Amino acid sequence: MSYIEWNKKYELGIEIIDYQHKKLVSLINDLHDTNEKKEFKEDLLGVILDELAQYTVYHFSTEEQMMQKVNYVNYDSHHKLHANFVKKLEDFKERFSNKKENISESLFVFLKQWLIDHIEREDKEISYHITTGGGLV
Ligand code: FEO
């Protein structure tokens, strides 16, 4: 069983965003599975962490371009949430690569809760804005 089980209720109905959210979930699941291995995991964890950080930036950028296109009213606050999350991931990556911190269960709890809560709250608001009249221009 995966650490995060994808649920249809997380879908926004915007194909590219749903695809990217599933990819983020899959990367967190890979990170979790690898962390549970007993051997040869340190290098691989670093690679997956890098990929997760890079893909997160890429995903946020896709979403932010979409929000700008529709003059989304809550763009600034949404962007701030993205920036804070990226900073937390980058800080953790640095502590991990300097061997100052291992990947703990509390990090996984944070990643899972942040992503699912963010999709269900702030991301769904974008979808609501687009489907109720904001539209993609
Ligand atoms: Fe899907 Fe606002 O991140």
PDB file of C-alpha atoms and ligand atoms in Angstrom:
ATOM      1  CA  MET A   1       0.000   0.000   0.000  1.00  0.00           C
ATOM      2  CA  SER A   2       1.297   3.452  -0.895  1.00  0.00           C
ATOM      3  CA  TYR A   3       2.085   6.014   1.765  1.00  0.00           C
ATOM      4  CA  ILE A   4      -0.352   8.429   0.108  1.00  0.00           C
ATOM      5  CA  GLU A   5      -3.249   6.802  -1.711  1.00  0.00           C
ATOM      6  CA  TRP A   6      -4.520   8.991  -4.533  1.00  0.00           C
ATOM      7  CA  ASN A   7      -8.227   9.652  -4.226  1.00  0.00           C
ATOM      8  CA  LYS A   8     -10.490  10.965  -6.992  1.00  0.00           C
ATOM      9  CA  LYS A   9     -11.757  13.611  -4.569  1.00  0.00           C
ATOM     10  CA  TYR A  10      -8.343  15.320  -4.861  1.00  0.00           C
ATOM     11  CA  GLU A  11      -8.925  15.964  -8.571  1.00  0.00           C
ATOM     12  CA  LEU A  12      -9.558  19.525  -9.710  1.00  0.00           C
ATOM     13  CA  GLY A  13     -10.743  18.660 -13.206  1.00  0.00           C
ATOM     14  CA  ILE A  14      -7.830  20.553 -14.766  1.00  0.00           C
ATOM     15  CA  GLU A  15      -5.912  17.793 -16.529  1.00  0.00           C
ATOM     16  CA  ILE A  16      -2.391  19.165 -16.336  1.00  0.00           C
ATOM     17  CA  ILE A  17      -2.708  20.103 -12.652  1.00  0.00           C
ATOM     18  CA  ASP A  18      -4.218  16.742 -11.723  1.00  0.00           C
ATOM     19  CA  TYR A  19      -1.387  15.001 -13.596  1.00  0.00           C
ATOM     20  CA  GLN A  20       1.235  17.056 -11.759  1.00  0.00           C
ATOM     21  CA  HIS A  21      -0.386  16.484  -8.352  1.00  0.00           C
ATOM     22  CA  LYS A  22      -0.338  12.722  -8.986  1.00  0.00           C
ATOM     23  CA  LYS A  23       3.328  12.961  -9.925  1.00  0.00           C
ATOM     24  CA  LEU A  24       4.089  14.813  -6.648  1.00  0.00           C
ATOM     25  CA  VAL A  25       2.241  12.131  -4.678  1.00  0.00           C
ATOM     26  CA  SER A  26       4.197   9.452  -6.525  1.00  0.00           C
ATOM     27  CA  LEU A  27       7.535  11.145  -5.712  1.00  0.00           C
ATOM     28  CA  ILE A  28       6.641  11.398  -2.000  1.00  0.00           C
ATOM     29  CA  ASN A  29       5.649   7.713  -2.074  1.00  0.00           C
ATOM     30  CA  ASP A  30       8.982   6.799  -3.741  1.00  0.00           C
ATOM     31  CA  LEU A  31      10.822   8.793  -1.084  1.00  0.00           C
ATOM     32  CA  HIS A  32       8.908   7.010   1.669  1.00  0.00           C
ATOM     33  CA  ASP A  33       9.478   3.525   0.174  1.00  0.00           C
ATOM     34  CA  THR A  34      13.185   4.185  -0.318  1.00  0.00           C
ATOM     35  CA  ASN A  35      13.542   5.526   3.214  1.00  0.00           C
ATOM     36  CA  GLU A  36      12.200   2.253   4.575  1.00  0.00           C
ATOM     37  CA  LYS A  37      14.886   0.207   2.791  1.00  0.00           C
ATOM     38  CA  LYS A  38      17.715  -0.997   4.965  1.00  0.00           C
ATOM     39  CA  GLU A  39      20.607  -0.721   2.508  1.00  0.00           C
ATOM     40  CA  PHE A  40      21.966   1.464  -0.270  1.00  0.00           C
ATOM     41  CA  LYS A  41      19.399   4.153   0.188  1.00  0.00           C
ATOM     42  CA  GLU A  42      21.289   7.364   1.040  1.00  0.00           C
ATOM     43  CA  ASP A  43      22.282   8.328  -2.527  1.00  0.00           C
ATOM     44  CA  LEU A  44      18.902   7.373  -3.900  1.00  0.00           C
ATOM     45  CA  LEU A  45      17.117   9.442  -1.244  1.00  0.00           C
ATOM     46  CA  GLY A  46      19.176  12.454  -2.323  1.00  0.00           C
ATOM     47  CA  VAL A  47      18.205  11.902  -5.968  1.00  0.00           C
ATOM     48  CA  ILE A  48      14.494  11.581  -5.162  1.00  0.00           C
ATOM     49  CA  LEU A  49      14.603  14.611  -2.854  1.00  0.00           C
ATOM     50  CA  ASP A  50      16.197  16.657  -5.657  1.00  0.00           C
ATOM     51  CA  GLU A  51      13.549  15.479  -8.088  1.00  0.00           C
ATOM     52  CA  LEU A  52      10.758  16.261  -5.632  1.00  0.00           C
ATOM     53  CA  ALA A  53      12.128  19.776  -5.022  1.00  0.00           C
ATOM     54  CA  GLN A  54      12.571  20.452  -8.764  1.00  0.00           C
ATOM     55  CA  TYR A  55       9.194  19.060  -9.727  1.00  0.00           C
ATOM     56  CA  THR A  56       7.513  21.067  -6.964  1.00  0.00           C
ATOM     57  CA  VAL A  57       8.990  24.295  -8.364  1.00  0.00           C
ATOM     58  CA  TYR A  58       7.899  23.269 -11.871  1.00  0.00           C
ATOM     59  CA  HIS A  59       4.360  22.465 -10.694  1.00  0.00           C
ATOM     60  CA  PHE A  60       3.995  25.715  -8.742  1.00  0.00           C
ATOM     61  CA  SER A  61       5.180  27.630 -11.771  1.00  0.00           C
ATOM     62  CA  THR A  62       2.555  25.922 -13.985  1.00  0.00           C
ATOM     63  CA  GLU A  63      -0.172  26.779 -11.492  1.00  0.00           C
ATOM     64  CA  GLU A  64       1.000  30.357 -11.032  1.00  0.00           C
ATOM     65  CA  GLN A  65       1.027  30.979 -14.793  1.00  0.00           C
ATOM     66  CA  MET A  66      -2.512  29.632 -14.914  1.00  0.00           C
ATOM     67  CA  MET A  67      -3.603  31.908 -12.034  1.00  0.00           C
ATOM     68  CA  GLN A  68      -2.040  34.943 -13.719  1.00  0.00           C
ATOM     69  CA  LYS A  69      -3.812  34.136 -16.986  1.00  0.00           C
ATOM     70  CA  VAL A  70      -7.198  34.325 -15.265  1.00  0.00           C
ATOM     71  CA  ASN A  71      -6.291  37.288 -13.022  1.00  0.00           C
ATOM     72  CA  TYR A  72      -6.899  35.116 -10.008  1.00  0.00           C
ATOM     73  CA  VAL A  73      -7.798  37.311  -7.062  1.00  0.00           C
ATOM     74  CA  ASN A  74      -5.918  35.254  -4.428  1.00  0.00           C
ATOM     75  CA  TYR A  75      -2.739  34.959  -6.479  1.00  0.00           C
ATOM     76  CA  ASP A  76      -0.468  36.695  -3.948  1.00  0.00           C
ATOM     77  CA  SER A  77      -1.480  34.599  -0.948  1.00  0.00           C
ATOM     78  CA  HIS A  78      -1.317  31.391  -3.015  1.00  0.00           C
ATOM     79  CA  HIS A  79       2.119  32.309  -4.327  1.00  0.00           C
ATOM     80  CA  LYS A  80       3.295  32.965  -0.755  1.00  0.00           C
ATOM     81  CA  LEU A  81       2.188  29.478   0.331  1.00  0.00           C
ATOM     82  CA  HIS A  82       4.111  27.998  -2.599  1.00  0.00           C
ATOM     83  CA  ALA A  83       7.237  30.006  -1.802  1.00  0.00           C
ATOM     84  CA  ASN A  84       7.159  28.973   1.882  1.00  0.00           C
ATOM     85  CA  PHE A  85       6.825  25.308   0.963  1.00  0.00           C
ATOM     86  CA  VAL A  86       9.706  25.500  -1.535  1.00  0.00           C
ATOM     87  CA  LYS A  87      11.870  27.171   1.117  1.00  0.00           C
ATOM     88  CA  LYS A  88      11.075  24.420   3.644  1.00  0.00           C
ATOM     89  CA  LEU A  89      11.942  21.723   1.107  1.00  0.00           C
ATOM     90  CA  GLU A  90      15.196  23.471   0.149  1.00  0.00           C
ATOM     91  CA  ASP A  91      16.179  23.929   3.816  1.00  0.00           C
ATOM     92  CA  PHE A  92      15.511  20.282   4.517  1.00  0.00           C
ATOM     93  CA  LYS A  93      17.425  19.185   1.410  1.00  0.00           C
ATOM     94  CA  GLU A  94      20.414  21.174   2.576  1.00  0.00           C
ATOM     95  CA  ARG A  95      20.349  19.706   6.099  1.00  0.00           C
ATOM     96  CA  PHE A  96      19.983  16.223   4.589  1.00  0.00           C
ATOM     97  CA  SER A  97      22.875  16.672   2.160  1.00  0.00           C
ATOM     98  CA  ASN A  98      25.084  18.030   4.965  1.00  0.00           C
ATOM     99  CA  LYS A  99      24.127  14.947   6.983  1.00  0.00           C
ATOM    100  CA  LYS A 100      22.606  17.108   9.690  1.00  0.00           C
ATOM    101  CA  GLU A 101      19.212  15.491   9.416  1.00  0.00           C
ATOM    102  CA  ASN A 102      17.707  12.160   8.385  1.00  0.00           C
ATOM    103  CA  ILE A 103      14.332  11.768   6.796  1.00  0.00           C
ATOM    104  CA  SER A 104      11.989  11.268   9.719  1.00  0.00           C
ATOM    105  CA  GLU A 105       8.375  10.216   9.887  1.00  0.00           C
ATOM    106  CA  SER A 106       7.513  13.770  10.889  1.00  0.00           C
ATOM    107  CA  LEU A 107       8.827  15.047   7.542  1.00  0.00           C
ATOM    108  CA  PHE A 108       6.564  12.592   5.715  1.00  0.00           C
ATOM    109  CA  VAL A 109       3.598  13.611   7.839  1.00  0.00           C
ATOM    110  CA  PHE A 110       4.351  17.252   6.988  1.00  0.00           C
ATOM    111  CA  LEU A 111       4.696  16.574   3.220  1.00  0.00           C
ATOM    112  CA  LYS A 112       1.511  14.527   3.083  1.00  0.00           C
ATOM    113  CA  GLN A 113      -0.595  16.912   5.139  1.00  0.00           C
ATOM    114  CA  TRP A 114       0.682  20.018   3.411  1.00  0.00           C
ATOM    115  CA  LEU A 115       0.113  18.673  -0.102  1.00  0.00           C
ATOM    116  CA  ILE A 116      -3.315  17.143   0.490  1.00  0.00           C
ATOM    117  CA  ASP A 117      -4.584  20.133   2.529  1.00  0.00           C
ATOM    118  CA  HIS A 118      -3.247  22.537  -0.100  1.00  0.00           C
ATOM    119  CA  ILE A 119      -4.873  20.646  -2.973  1.00  0.00           C
ATOM    120  CA  GLU A 120      -8.190  20.409  -1.141  1.00  0.00           C
ATOM    121  CA  ARG A 121      -8.263  24.035  -0.042  1.00  0.00           C
ATOM    122  CA  GLU A 122      -6.254  26.534  -2.078  1.00  0.00           C
ATOM    123  CA  ASP A 123      -5.914  24.573  -5.337  1.00  0.00           C
ATOM    124  CA  LYS A 124      -9.606  23.730  -5.465  1.00  0.00           C
ATOM    125  CA  GLU A 125     -10.339  27.443  -5.193  1.00  0.00           C
ATOM    126  CA  ILE A 126      -8.493  28.003  -8.483  1.00  0.00           C
ATOM    127  CA  SER A 127     -10.576  25.341 -10.155  1.00  0.00           C
ATOM    128  CA  TYR A 128     -13.736  26.888  -8.669  1.00  0.00           C
ATOM    129  CA  HIS A 129     -12.709  30.323  -9.990  1.00  0.00           C
ATOM    130  CA  ILE A 130     -12.135  28.954 -13.498  1.00  0.00           C
ATOM    131  CA  THR A 131     -15.286  26.838 -13.663  1.00  0.00           C
ATOM    132  CA  THR A 132     -17.579  29.531 -12.282  1.00  0.00           C
ATOM    133  CA  GLY A 133     -16.734  32.264 -14.679  1.00  0.00           C
ATOM    134  CA  GLY A 134     -13.096  33.268 -14.364  1.00  0.00           C
ATOM    135  CA  GLY A 135     -12.225  30.900 -17.173  1.00  0.00           C
ATOM    136  CA  LEU A 136      -8.928  30.285 -18.885  1.00  0.00           C
ATOM    137  CA  VAL A 137      -8.219  33.063 -21.372  1.00  0.00           C
TER     138      VAL A 137
HETATM  139 FE1  FEO B   1      -0.907  22.474  -6.641  1.00  0.00          FE
HETATM  140 FE2  FEO B   1      -0.949  25.378  -5.338  1.00  0.00          FE
HETATM  141  O1  FEO B   1      -0.158  23.784  -5.680  1.00  0.00           O
END
